[in-house]
One Martini backbone bead per residue (centre of mass of N, CA, C, O) as a GRO file, in nm:
protein
   60
    1MET     BB    1 -17.425   0.487 -12.897
    2THR     BB    2 -17.244   0.276 -12.757
    3LYS     BB    3 -17.467   0.087 -12.656
    4GLU     BB    4 -17.585   0.020 -12.928
    5LEU     BB    5 -17.327  -0.087 -13.055
    6SER     BB    6 -17.264  -0.307 -12.849
    7SER     BB    7 -17.529  -0.469 -12.883
    8LYS     BB    8 -17.493  -0.520 -13.188
    9ILE     BB    9 -17.228  -0.675 -13.172
   10VAL     BB   10 -17.332  -0.906 -12.994
   11GLU     BB   11 -17.560  -0.996 -13.179
   12ILE     BB   12 -17.384  -1.069 -13.425
   13ALA     BB   13 -17.183  -1.262 -13.280
   14HIS     BB   14 -17.407  -1.473 -13.201
   15ALA     BB   15 -17.516  -1.524 -13.492
   16ARG     BB   16 -17.194  -1.499 -13.594
   17ARG     BB   17 -16.929  -1.681 -13.488
   18ARG     BB   18 -16.725  -1.634 -13.753
   19PHE     BB   19 -16.714  -1.333 -13.681
   20GLY     BB   20 -16.532  -1.066 -13.672
   21TYR     BB   21 -16.467  -0.733 -13.638
   22ARG     BB   22 -16.448  -0.673 -13.943
   23ARG     BB   23 -16.727  -0.789 -14.037
   24ILE     BB   24 -16.894  -0.631 -13.836
   25HIS     BB   25 -16.816  -0.354 -13.941
   26ASP     BB   26 -16.941  -0.395 -14.223
   27MET     BB   27 -17.237  -0.440 -14.108
   28LEU     BB   28 -17.252  -0.147 -13.955
   29ARG     BB   29 -17.232   0.085 -14.164
   30PRO     BB   30 -17.536   0.153 -14.233
   31ASP     BB   31 -17.616   0.225 -13.924
   32PHE     BB   32 -17.295   0.327 -13.865
   33PRO     BB   33 -17.115   0.547 -14.046
   34GLY     BB   34 -16.893   0.664 -13.812
   35VAL     BB   35 -16.760   0.404 -13.760
   36ASN     BB   36 -16.478   0.250 -13.627
   37HIS     BB   37 -16.269  -0.020 -13.618
   38LYS     BB   38 -16.143   0.044 -13.338
   39LYS     BB   39 -16.407   0.058 -13.179
   40VAL     BB   40 -16.507  -0.223 -13.244
   41TYR     BB   41 -16.268  -0.369 -13.118
   42ARG     BB   42 -16.297  -0.257 -12.831
   43LEU     BB   43 -16.589  -0.369 -12.784
   44TYR     BB   44 -16.531  -0.665 -12.854
   45SER     BB   45 -16.321  -0.708 -12.627
   46ALA     BB   46 -16.494  -0.608 -12.381
   47ALA     BB   47 -16.707  -0.858 -12.441
   48ASN     BB   48 -16.541  -1.123 -12.482
   49LEU     BB   49 -16.487  -1.172 -12.785
   50ALA     BB   50 -16.462  -1.453 -13.020
   51VAL     BB   51 -16.356  -1.663 -13.244
   52ARG     BB   52 -16.439  -1.961 -13.343
   53LYS     BB   53 -16.268  -2.245 -13.357
   54ARG     BB   54 -16.168  -2.494 -13.541
   55LYS     BB   55 -16.149  -2.818 -13.564
   56LYS     BB   56 -15.930  -3.054 -13.602
   57ALA     BB   57 -15.864  -3.304 -13.797
   58LYS     BB   58 -15.807  -3.623 -13.783
   59ARG     BB   59 -15.545  -3.819 -13.859
   60PRO     BB   60 -15.494  -4.148 -13.977
   0.00000   0.00000   0.00000
């Protein structure tokens, strides 16, 4: 189950770059009902995933 979960987390993270582990956890709930947010965070971090930060607009 962990490998399935890990691959699904990576898949969602690449499809939705602006989603962090919390939103990914919400998306995983229907497919993995027993999954905990702490486990999702652990796997998210282990895969070296992070939310892409927006560039700041230059002020004139």
